[in-house]
Coordinates of C-alpha atoms in Angstrom, one line a residue:
M4 CA -10.4 -6.8 22.1
K5 CA -9.6 -3.0 22.1
K6 CA -7.2 -1.4 20.0
R7 CA -5.8 1.8 19.5
L8 CA -7.1 4.1 16.5
L9 CA -4.1 4.3 14.2
S10 CA -3.2 7.0 11.4
L11 CA -1.3 7.1 8.2
L12 CA -0.2 11.0 8.9
L13 CA 0.3 12.7 6.4
A14 CA 1.1 12.7 2.8
A15 CA -1.0 15.4 2.2
V16 CA 0.6 17.4 5.4
L17 CA 4.2 16.7 3.9
L18 CA 3.0 19.2 0.7
L19 CA 3.4 22.2 3.5
S20 CA 7.0 21.5 3.7
V21 CA 10.2 20.0 2.4
S22 CA 12.2 20.7 5.6
P23 CA 13.4 17.7 7.4
V24 CA 11.5 16.0 10.5
L25 CA 12.4 17.7 13.9
A26 CA 11.8 17.2 17.2
A27 CA 9.1 19.7 18.5
G28 CA 11.6 21.2 20.5
A29 CA 13.8 22.4 17.4
F30 CA 10.6 24.7 16.2
A31 CA 11.0 28.0 17.5
D32 CA 7.5 28.9 17.4
V33 CA 6.2 25.5 19.5
P34 CA 6.8 26.4 22.9
Q35 CA 7.7 23.7 25.4
G36 CA 4.7 23.3 27.4
S37 CA 2.3 24.7 25.0
W38 CA -1.1 22.7 24.8
Y39 CA -0.1 21.3 21.1
A40 CA 3.9 20.8 21.7
D41 CA 3.3 16.9 22.7
A42 CA 1.4 16.1 19.7
V43 CA 3.6 18.3 17.7
E44 CA 6.4 16.5 19.1
R45 CA 5.0 13.1 18.8
F46 CA 4.2 13.5 14.9
T47 CA 7.3 15.3 13.9
G48 CA 9.4 12.5 15.9
E49 CA 7.6 9.7 14.0
G50 CA 7.7 11.6 10.6
Y51 CA 4.1 12.1 10.2
V52 CA 4.4 15.9 9.5
K53 CA 7.0 18.2 8.7
G54 CA 7.6 21.7 10.0
V55 CA 7.5 25.0 7.1
S56 CA 11.0 25.2 7.4
D57 CA 14.2 23.7 9.6
T58 CA 13.2 25.9 12.6
A59 CA 9.4 26.4 12.2
F60 CA 6.3 24.5 12.4
D61 CA 3.5 27.1 11.9
P62 CA 1.1 26.0 14.5
N63 CA -1.5 28.8 13.4
G64 CA -1.3 27.7 9.9
T65 CA -4.0 26.4 8.2
M66 CA -4.8 22.8 6.6
T67 CA -7.2 22.2 3.6
R68 CA -9.8 20.1 3.2
A69 CA -8.3 17.9 0.8
M70 CA -5.5 17.6 3.2
V71 CA -7.7 16.0 5.8
V72 CA -9.0 13.5 3.5
T73 CA -6.2 12.2 1.9
I74 CA -5.2 11.7 5.7
L75 CA -8.4 10.0 6.5
S76 CA -8.1 7.5 3.6
R77 CA -4.6 6.7 3.9
M78 CA -5.5 5.6 7.7
G79 CA -7.8 2.9 6.0
G80 CA -11.0 1.5 6.5
G81 CA -14.0 1.5 4.0
Q82 CA -14.2 0.3 0.3
I83 CA -11.8 2.4 -2.2
P84 CA -13.2 3.4 -4.8
T85 CA -12.8 1.5 -8.4
G86 CA -13.0 5.1 -10.1
L87 CA -14.1 8.6 -9.6
T88 CA -17.4 8.0 -9.3
A89 CA -18.1 11.0 -6.7
E90 CA -17.6 13.8 -9.4
F91 CA -17.1 17.2 -8.5
N92 CA -16.4 20.3 -10.6
D93 CA -13.4 21.4 -8.7
V94 CA -11.6 18.1 -8.2
A95 CA -9.7 17.3 -11.5
P96 CA -9.3 13.5 -12.2
G97 CA -5.2 13.7 -12.0
A98 CA -5.3 15.8 -8.9
W99 CA -3.2 14.1 -6.2
Y100 CA -6.1 14.3 -4.2
A101 CA -9.0 13.2 -6.3
M102 CA -9.0 9.7 -5.2
P103 CA -9.3 10.5 -1.2
V104 CA -12.0 12.5 -2.3
S105 CA -13.9 10.2 -4.2
W106 CA -13.1 7.7 -1.1
A107 CA -14.6 10.5 1.3
A108 CA -17.7 10.8 -0.7
E109 CA -18.2 7.3 -1.2
N110 CA -18.1 6.3 2.4
A111 CA -20.1 9.7 3.5
I112 CA -17.0 11.2 5.3
A113 CA -17.2 14.1 3.2
N114 CA -19.9 15.3 1.0
G115 CA -18.8 18.5 -0.6
M116 CA -20.4 21.8 0.0
G117 CA -23.4 21.4 -2.6
E118 CA -23.7 22.1 -6.4
G119 CA -20.6 20.3 -7.3
I120 CA -18.3 21.6 -5.4
F121 CA -15.7 20.2 -2.9
A122 CA -13.3 23.0 -2.3
P123 CA -10.4 21.0 -1.9
D124 CA -8.0 24.1 -1.4
A125 CA -10.2 25.6 1.3
P126 CA -9.1 25.7 4.7
I127 CA -11.0 23.3 7.0
T128 CA -13.4 24.6 9.9
R129 CA -13.3 23.3 13.3
E130 CA -16.8 22.0 12.7
Q131 CA -16.0 20.5 9.4
L132 CA -12.9 18.7 11.1
A133 CA -15.1 17.4 13.7
A134 CA -18.1 15.9 11.3
F135 CA -15.1 14.1 9.1
L136 CA -13.4 12.4 12.4
W137 CA -16.6 11.5 13.8
R138 CA -18.1 10.4 10.4
Y139 CA -14.5 8.1 9.7
M140 CA -14.4 6.8 13.3
D141 CA -18.2 5.5 12.8
M142 CA -17.4 4.0 9.4
R143 CA -13.9 2.2 10.1
Y144 CA -14.6 1.4 14.1
G145 CA -18.2 1.6 14.9
F146 CA -18.5 4.7 17.0
D147 CA -19.9 4.2 20.5
H148 CA -23.0 7.2 20.3
D149 CA -24.3 6.4 23.6
R150 CA -20.8 6.6 25.3
F151 CA -19.5 9.6 24.0
F152 CA -22.7 12.0 23.3
A153 CA -22.2 15.2 25.1
E154 CA -25.6 17.0 26.0
Q155 CA -23.8 20.0 24.7
A156 CA -25.6 23.5 24.6
F157 CA -24.4 26.0 22.3
A158 CA -24.6 29.6 22.6
P159 CA -25.8 32.2 20.4
E160 CA -22.6 33.8 20.0
D161 CA -21.1 30.8 19.6
P162 CA -22.8 29.3 16.5
V163 CA -22.6 25.7 15.2
S164 CA -24.2 24.6 11.8
S165 CA -27.2 22.3 12.3
W166 CA -25.7 19.6 10.1
A167 CA -22.3 19.2 12.5
E168 CA -24.2 19.7 16.1
D169 CA -24.2 16.1 16.2
A170 CA -20.4 15.7 15.3
M171 CA -19.4 18.5 17.5
R172 CA -21.0 16.6 20.6
M173 CA -19.3 13.4 20.1
M174 CA -16.0 15.0 19.5
I175 CA -16.5 17.2 22.8
G176 CA -17.7 13.8 24.5
A177 CA -14.9 11.9 23.4
G178 CA -12.5 14.4 24.4
I179 CA -11.1 14.9 20.7
L180 CA -12.3 18.5 20.3
K181 CA -12.1 20.9 23.4
G182 CA -13.6 24.8 23.7
K183 CA -11.2 27.8 24.4
A184 CA -11.6 29.2 27.9
Q185 CA -12.8 32.8 28.0
T186 CA -11.9 35.6 30.0
D187 CA -15.5 36.0 31.0
G188 CA -15.3 32.1 32.6
T189 CA -17.5 31.1 29.1
V190 CA -16.3 28.5 26.9
R191 CA -16.4 28.9 23.1
F192 CA -15.6 26.0 20.6
D193 CA -15.4 28.5 17.5
A194 CA -17.0 25.7 15.2
K195 CA -16.6 28.3 12.2
A196 CA -13.4 28.9 12.7
T197 CA -10.6 27.9 10.5
C198 CA -8.7 24.9 12.2
T199 CA -5.1 25.6 12.7
R200 CA -2.1 23.2 12.0
A201 CA -1.7 23.1 16.0
E202 CA -5.2 22.6 16.7
A203 CA -5.5 20.2 13.6
V204 CA -2.8 17.9 14.8
T205 CA -3.7 18.0 18.2
M206 CA -7.4 16.5 17.4
L207 CA -5.5 13.7 15.4
D208 CA -3.2 12.9 17.9
R209 CA -6.3 12.4 20.7
M210 CA -8.1 10.6 18.0
L211 CA -4.8 8.8 17.3
R212 CA -4.7 7.6 21.3
L213 CA -8.5 7.0 21.9
E214 CA -9.0 3.5 22.6
L215 CA -12.3 2.0 21.1
P216 CA -13.4 -1.5 20.0
D217 CA -12.6 -2.9 16.6
K218 CA -15.7 -2.8 14.3
E219 CA -16.5 -6.4 12.8
P220 CA -16.6 -6.7 9.3
E221 CA -20.0 -7.5 8.1
T222 CA -18.8 -10.3 5.7
A223 CA -15.3 -12.0 5.7
P224 CA -13.3 -10.9 2.6
D225 CA -12.2 -13.6 0.4
A226 CA -8.3 -14.4 1.0
M227 CA -7.2 -14.6 -2.2
D228 CA -9.2 -11.2 -3.2
A229 CA -7.3 -9.7 -0.2
I230 CA -4.1 -10.7 -1.2
A231 CA -4.6 -9.2 -5.0
D232 CA -5.8 -6.0 -3.2
A233 CA -2.5 -5.9 -1.2
S234 CA -0.5 -6.7 -4.2
L235 CA -2.2 -3.9 -5.9
K236 CA -1.4 -1.5 -3.4
L237 CA 2.1 -2.6 -2.9
L238 CA 2.5 -2.0 -6.7
R239 CA 1.0 1.5 -6.9
A240 CA 3.1 2.3 -3.9
S241 CA 6.5 0.9 -5.8
H242 CA 6.1 2.4 -9.3
E243 CA 7.3 5.8 -10.4
Q244 CA 5.3 7.1 -13.3
G245 CA 7.0 6.8 -16.7
K246 CA 9.3 4.0 -15.2
N247 CA 9.8 0.5 -16.1
T248 CA 8.9 -1.3 -12.8
V249 CA 9.0 -4.8 -11.5
V250 CA 8.2 -6.1 -8.3
S251 CA 7.0 -9.1 -6.7
P252 CA 3.9 -8.1 -3.7
L253 CA 4.1 -12.0 -3.0
S254 CA 7.4 -11.4 -2.0
M255 CA 6.7 -8.6 0.3
L256 CA 3.6 -10.4 1.5
F257 CA 5.6 -12.9 2.5
A258 CA 8.2 -11.1 4.5
L259 CA 5.8 -8.9 5.9
D260 CA 3.6 -11.8 7.2
L261 CA 7.2 -13.2 8.8
L262 CA 6.9 -9.6 10.9
A263 CA 3.4 -9.9 11.5
E264 CA 3.5 -13.1 13.3
G265 CA 5.3 -11.3 16.1
S266 CA 3.8 -8.2 15.7
K267 CA 1.4 -6.2 18.5
A268 CA -0.7 -3.3 18.8
A269 CA -0.4 -0.4 16.2
T270 CA 2.1 -2.7 14.0
L271 CA 0.0 -5.4 14.0
Q272 CA -3.1 -3.2 13.3
D273 CA -1.3 -1.6 10.3
L274 CA -0.3 -4.7 8.5
E275 CA -3.7 -6.3 8.8
R276 CA -5.2 -3.1 7.3
L277 CA -2.8 -3.6 4.5
F278 CA -3.6 -7.5 4.6
G279 CA -7.4 -6.6 4.4
I280 CA -7.7 -9.9 6.5
S281 CA -6.4 -10.7 10.0
A282 CA -2.7 -11.6 10.2
E283 CA -3.9 -15.2 10.9
E284 CA -5.9 -15.8 8.3
M285 CA -2.9 -14.2 5.9
T286 CA -0.6 -16.6 6.9
A287 CA -2.9 -19.5 6.6
A288 CA -3.6 -18.3 2.8
L289 CA 0.3 -18.1 2.3
G290 CA 1.1 -21.4 3.8
D291 CA -1.1 -22.8 1.4
I292 CA 0.4 -21.0 -1.7
L293 CA 3.5 -22.3 -0.4
K294 CA 2.5 -25.7 -0.1
N295 CA 0.7 -25.6 -3.7
M296 CA 2.8 -23.4 -5.9
Q297 CA 5.2 -26.4 -7.7
D298 CA 3.3 -27.6 -11.0
G299 CA 6.3 -30.0 -12.1
H300 CA 7.2 -27.7 -15.3
T301 CA 8.3 -24.3 -13.6
K302 CA 11.4 -23.6 -12.0
L303 CA 10.1 -21.9 -8.8
N304 CA 11.3 -21.3 -5.4
C305 CA 9.8 -19.4 -2.5
A306 CA 12.0 -19.4 0.6
N307 CA 11.5 -17.7 3.9
S308 CA 14.4 -17.2 6.3
V309 CA 14.6 -15.8 9.9
W310 CA 18.0 -14.3 10.9
V311 CA 18.2 -13.4 14.4
N312 CA 21.2 -12.0 16.5
E313 CA 22.4 -14.5 18.7
T314 CA 22.3 -11.4 21.5
C315 CA 18.6 -11.6 21.1
P316 CA 16.9 -15.1 21.4
L317 CA 13.6 -15.5 19.4
L318 CA 10.5 -16.1 22.0
P319 CA 10.0 -20.1 21.4
D320 CA 6.3 -19.6 20.0
Y321 CA 7.2 -17.3 17.1
A322 CA 10.0 -19.4 16.3
A323 CA 7.6 -22.5 16.0
R324 CA 5.2 -20.7 14.2
V325 CA 7.4 -19.3 11.2
Q326 CA 8.7 -22.7 11.1
E327 CA 5.8 -24.7 10.9
K328 CA 3.5 -22.1 8.9
L329 CA 5.8 -20.3 6.6
Q330 CA 8.4 -23.3 6.4
A331 CA 10.8 -20.4 7.3
E332 CA 14.9 -21.4 8.2
V333 CA 15.5 -19.8 11.5
R334 CA 19.3 -18.8 12.1
S335 CA 21.1 -17.8 15.1
R336 CA 24.3 -16.0 14.3
V337 CA 27.1 -13.0 15.5
F338 CA 25.9 -10.1 13.4
N339 CA 29.1 -9.5 11.5
D340 CA 30.5 -9.3 7.9
A341 CA 30.5 -13.1 7.8
T342 CA 26.9 -12.9 8.4
V343 CA 26.4 -10.8 5.8
R344 CA 28.2 -12.8 3.3
E345 CA 26.1 -15.5 4.4
M346 CA 23.0 -14.0 4.1
N347 CA 23.6 -13.0 0.6
G348 CA 25.1 -16.3 -0.3
W349 CA 21.5 -17.4 0.7
V350 CA 19.9 -15.1 -1.6
N351 CA 21.9 -15.7 -4.3
D352 CA 21.4 -19.6 -4.2
Q353 CA 17.5 -19.2 -3.5
T354 CA 17.7 -16.8 -6.7
D355 CA 19.8 -19.0 -9.0
G356 CA 22.2 -16.0 -8.8
M357 CA 19.9 -13.4 -10.4
I358 CA 20.1 -11.4 -7.1
P359 CA 23.4 -12.2 -5.8
S360 CA 23.2 -10.0 -2.6
V361 CA 20.6 -7.9 -0.7
L362 CA 22.2 -6.2 2.5
D363 CA 25.6 -4.5 2.3
Q364 CA 26.0 -4.5 6.1
L365 CA 24.6 -5.0 9.5
H366 CA 24.7 -2.5 11.8
P367 CA 25.8 -2.7 15.6
D368 CA 22.2 -2.6 16.8
D369 CA 20.6 -4.9 14.6
L370 CA 19.1 -7.7 15.7
L371 CA 16.8 -9.4 13.5
V372 CA 16.5 -9.9 9.7
L373 CA 13.4 -11.4 7.8
I374 CA 14.0 -12.4 4.3
N375 CA 11.6 -13.9 1.5
A376 CA 13.2 -14.8 -2.0
I377 CA 11.2 -15.9 -5.0
L378 CA 12.5 -17.3 -8.3
F379 CA 10.5 -18.1 -11.5
K380 CA 11.7 -19.5 -14.1
A381 CA 9.6 -21.1 -17.1
D382 CA 9.5 -21.7 -20.9
W383 CA 6.5 -20.6 -22.9
G384 CA 3.9 -23.2 -24.0
E385 CA 4.3 -22.1 -27.3
G386 CA 7.4 -20.4 -27.8
Y387 CA 8.3 -17.2 -30.2
F388 CA 10.2 -17.8 -33.4
D389 CA 12.0 -14.3 -33.3
A390 CA 11.7 -10.7 -32.1
R391 CA 10.6 -8.2 -34.8
D392 CA 11.4 -4.5 -34.3
K393 CA 8.2 -2.3 -34.0
A394 CA 7.8 1.2 -33.0
F395 CA 6.5 1.2 -29.2
H396 CA 5.0 4.3 -27.9
N397 CA 6.9 5.7 -25.0
A398 CA 5.3 7.2 -21.8
D399 CA 7.0 10.3 -22.4
G400 CA 5.2 10.7 -26.0
T401 CA 8.4 9.5 -27.9
E402 CA 8.6 6.4 -30.2
R403 CA 11.1 3.8 -30.2
A404 CA 11.7 0.9 -32.3
T405 CA 12.4 -2.3 -30.0
P406 CA 12.3 -6.0 -30.5
M407 CA 8.9 -7.2 -30.1
L408 CA 7.5 -11.0 -29.9
A409 CA 4.4 -11.6 -31.9
G410 CA 2.2 -14.7 -31.1
E411 CA -1.4 -16.1 -31.3
E412 CA -3.1 -16.6 -27.7
H413 CA -6.4 -17.8 -27.0
T414 CA -7.2 -15.7 -23.7
Y415 CA -8.6 -12.4 -24.1
L416 CA -8.9 -9.8 -21.4
S417 CA -11.1 -7.2 -21.7
G418 CA -12.4 -4.2 -19.3
R419 CA -13.2 -0.7 -19.1
D420 CA -10.7 1.3 -21.1
V421 CA -8.2 -1.8 -21.0
I422 CA -7.6 -5.1 -23.5
G423 CA -5.1 -7.6 -23.0
F424 CA -4.4 -11.3 -23.2
R425 CA -2.7 -14.2 -20.9
K426 CA 0.0 -16.3 -22.5
P427 CA 0.4 -19.6 -20.7
F428 CA 3.8 -21.2 -19.5
A429 CA 4.7 -24.7 -20.2
G430 CA 2.2 -27.0 -17.9
G431 CA -0.4 -24.2 -18.1
R432 CA -0.1 -23.6 -14.3
Y433 CA 0.9 -20.3 -14.5
S434 CA 0.8 -17.7 -17.5
F435 CA 2.2 -14.3 -18.7
A436 CA -0.6 -11.4 -18.5
V437 CA -0.5 -8.0 -20.4
L438 CA -3.1 -5.3 -19.5
V439 CA -3.1 -2.7 -22.3
P440 CA -4.9 0.6 -21.7
Q441 CA -6.9 1.9 -24.1
N442 CA -8.3 6.0 -25.1
E443 CA -6.6 8.0 -22.1
N444 CA -6.3 5.5 -20.1
T445 CA -2.7 4.7 -18.4
P446 CA -1.2 2.2 -16.7
E447 CA -1.3 4.4 -13.3
R448 CA -4.9 5.1 -14.1
L449 CA -5.7 1.5 -14.2
L450 CA -3.9 0.6 -11.5
Q451 CA -6.4 2.8 -9.1
S452 CA -9.5 1.9 -10.6
L453 CA -8.8 -1.8 -9.9
D454 CA -9.3 -3.6 -6.3
G455 CA -8.2 -7.4 -5.5
A456 CA -11.5 -8.7 -6.9
A457 CA -11.8 -6.5 -9.8
L458 CA -8.2 -7.5 -10.6
R459 CA -9.0 -11.4 -10.4
R460 CA -12.3 -11.0 -12.9
L461 CA -10.0 -9.0 -15.2
L462 CA -7.4 -11.8 -15.4
R463 CA -9.9 -14.5 -15.9
G464 CA -10.5 -13.2 -19.4
E465 CA -12.4 -15.2 -22.1
A466 CA -11.7 -17.8 -24.2
Y467 CA -11.1 -16.6 -27.8
D468 CA -10.1 -18.5 -31.2
E469 CA -7.7 -16.4 -31.8
V470 CA -6.2 -13.3 -29.9
H471 CA -3.0 -11.8 -32.3
T472 CA -0.6 -10.3 -29.7
W473 CA 2.6 -8.2 -29.9
M474 CA 4.9 -7.5 -26.9
P475 CA 8.3 -6.3 -26.3
K476 CA 11.3 -8.5 -25.5
F477 CA 12.8 -6.8 -22.6
K478 CA 14.7 -6.9 -19.3
A479 CA 13.8 -4.7 -16.1
E480 CA 15.2 -4.5 -12.8
T481 CA 13.7 -2.4 -9.7
Q482 CA 15.3 -1.6 -6.3
L483 CA 13.2 0.1 -3.8
D484 CA 13.3 1.3 0.0
L485 CA 10.9 -1.1 1.4
L486 CA 9.9 1.6 4.3
E487 CA 9.0 4.4 2.0
V488 CA 6.5 1.7 -0.1
L489 CA 5.2 0.8 3.3
S490 CA 4.5 4.5 4.4
D491 CA 2.8 4.9 1.1
V492 CA 0.3 1.9 2.2
G493 CA -0.4 2.8 5.6
V494 CA 2.3 0.7 7.7
T495 CA 4.2 3.1 9.4
H496 CA 4.1 2.0 13.2
L497 CA 6.6 -0.6 13.0
S498 CA 8.1 -1.1 16.5
D499 CA 5.2 -3.2 18.5
L500 CA 7.3 -6.4 17.9
G501 CA 6.7 -8.0 21.2
G502 CA 5.9 -11.6 19.8
I503 CA 9.4 -12.1 18.5
S504 CA 11.6 -11.4 21.2
E505 CA 11.4 -9.9 24.7
M506 CA 14.0 -7.1 24.1
P507 CA 12.7 -4.2 22.5
M508 CA 13.2 -3.8 18.8
F509 CA 11.9 -1.7 15.5
V510 CA 11.8 -1.9 12.1
S511 CA 14.7 0.2 11.1
R512 CA 15.0 -0.4 7.1
G513 CA 13.9 -2.5 4.3
V514 CA 15.0 -3.4 1.1
H515 CA 13.2 -5.1 -2.2
K516 CA 14.9 -6.1 -4.9
A517 CA 13.3 -7.5 -8.2
V518 CA 14.4 -8.5 -11.8
I519 CA 12.8 -10.0 -14.6
D520 CA 13.8 -10.9 -18.3
V521 CA 11.2 -11.7 -20.9
N522 CA 12.3 -13.1 -24.1
E523 CA 11.8 -16.0 -27.1
S524 CA 12.1 -18.6 -24.6
G525 CA 10.2 -17.8 -21.6
V526 CA 10.4 -15.5 -18.8
S527 CA 12.9 -15.6 -15.7
A528 CA 12.3 -13.6 -12.7
A529 CA 13.5 -13.0 -9.2
A530 CA 13.0 -11.2 -6.1
V531 CA 14.1 -10.8 -2.9
T532 CA 12.5 -8.7 0.5
A533 CA 14.6 -8.2 3.5
I534 CA 13.4 -6.7 6.8
V535 CA 16.0 -5.7 9.1
A536 CA 14.7 -5.0 12.9
S537 CA 17.4 -3.0 15.3
K538 CA 17.5 -2.4 19.1
G539 CA 15.2 0.4 20.6
A540 CA 11.6 0.6 21.7
M541 CA -13.6 -11.4 -31.4
P542 CA -14.9 -13.6 -40.1
D543 CA -17.6 -16.4 -38.2
P544 CA -19.9 -14.5 -35.8
N545 CA -19.5 -17.0 -33.6
R546 CA -15.9 -17.0 -33.7
K547 CA -14.0 -15.0 -31.6
I548 CA -11.0 -13.0 -32.8
A549 CA -8.9 -10.2 -31.3
T550 CA -5.7 -8.5 -31.6
V551 CA -3.5 -7.0 -28.8
V552 CA -0.4 -5.1 -29.5
A553 CA 1.4 -3.9 -26.7
D554 CA 3.1 -1.1 -28.1
R555 CA 2.6 1.6 -25.4
P556 CA 2.8 1.7 -21.3
Y557 CA 1.4 -1.4 -20.2
V558 CA 1.0 -3.7 -16.8
Y559 CA 2.5 -7.2 -17.1
M560 CA 2.1 -10.2 -14.3
I561 CA 3.5 -13.7 -13.8
V562 CA 0.0 -15.2 -12.7
D563 CA -0.9 -18.3 -10.9
N564 CA -4.1 -19.4 -13.1
E565 CA -5.6 -21.4 -10.3
T566 CA -5.5 -18.4 -7.9
L567 CA -5.4 -15.8 -10.6
L568 CA -2.8 -14.1 -7.9
P569 CA -0.1 -12.2 -9.4
I570 CA 3.2 -13.9 -8.2
F571 CA 5.3 -10.9 -10.3
T572 CA 3.9 -7.1 -11.3
G573 CA 5.2 -4.7 -13.5
I574 CA 4.8 -1.8 -15.6
Y575 CA 6.6 -1.7 -19.1
S576 CA 6.7 2.4 -19.8
Q577 CA 9.5 2.8 -22.0
V578 CA 12.1 1.4 -24.2
E579 CA 15.5 1.5 -22.7
G580 CA 19.2 0.5 -24.0

């Protein structure tokens, strides 16, 4: 089955401007009818790229090599690196483009300029962009060389580097790269010329609209690894450095899977790229989790609901699937203030009052609301007697005394520049995991270094006789614009929802709320995710003893010990209150 090439454009390009998103017609320097006007209009209209000011797009400005690899990495595909294994002398580990550059090098998309140089700030040339696009398409989709290879001759006065000849021929044959007509009737490709913003957006737009068959994965990824990997992506996108964060990636994934069950084309492909598995596989995995998450000791509730405007009938197949596979309640209502109160009452009930509401209002054009709510309340297997003040080293470099819970556990977690522990809740099915970065590592770098499989290996840990632990007693809450989070993880096409209803609609807004309370008795946590669609188109050598003191910013998780999947995750960065 053919699907369109999609792009998550353009986190890097956004660095060029802080101006509002404008249609191409609003830019004085983008004439209507120009060869790049349609591409600029599509990308600015969708919010993929901005102008350099309120009235200027700067079509003749340049894009850098770092910007382009960042765009391609955000488009998905390939193996995201578990560390900065591709080292370039001019790419600092903390640079905004460091991981994309490493990703591009590991996937042989961009190999640098030689002698350890990547030249991230150098303007990209037309032949470099052609090579990047060809290699990306071949890696991600399995490019049809026989179909697109053009027997193109390049004139001596229009030279192409030998390493770029095949890429140029492929992009010419695919119609992505086009020549420039000269007054003498010849065509020049200007391979070594700097690629302008107009040219780059146009080439990316042509690639976006080129239909190619999906490349079959060599091996099917494990569903639990895929869910853990997607959970890490969502946590990374949700966290603001230096702030305390709590989210439930599982709640987000349930809500997104309700959406995926009725998604098609670009929306489905974006969601499946985030999932790392097909929507069908995600639904099956989440359905199994839903059926098997109770243990008799934990107050655990996970509920899904679909609220539909009575003017917008759901397709019967969609309603049947979400009811059967995801145990979703389906409610048809007049969308008014009374329905908002009913929705919020449902959320309040499902979260035991920890989250009293999710939406403030419904708009006249709203047609659909998808909601997931999760509640977790559990006592410790072995409780804490009290909390004693101990210094915590805040993310900003300051220290502050805060009540700390001291205990002795028996599961020690360790990896490169990280140590931690798991503390079981009553019944043993669930546990609270703490991951404390060591040396110069930080929670943010730790999360960047992990994929789903590596996280689950780390959480498995090792049995120790004694693990002496300290961690803060704390409360945290987070509220997020879900669409901003989705944009950061590559889910930007949110209008192909033809599998839900015959009425055209698009995802207009989303919200995620989460709260957590960690104290002497146990942990209480709740989360809700709502998606709104609107009208529109280690003294004995054999005895293992360890000590883990969470007195610096750390990552925490509520973990299902059977699947080693995080139900709630967060980062504790500083003492508040």
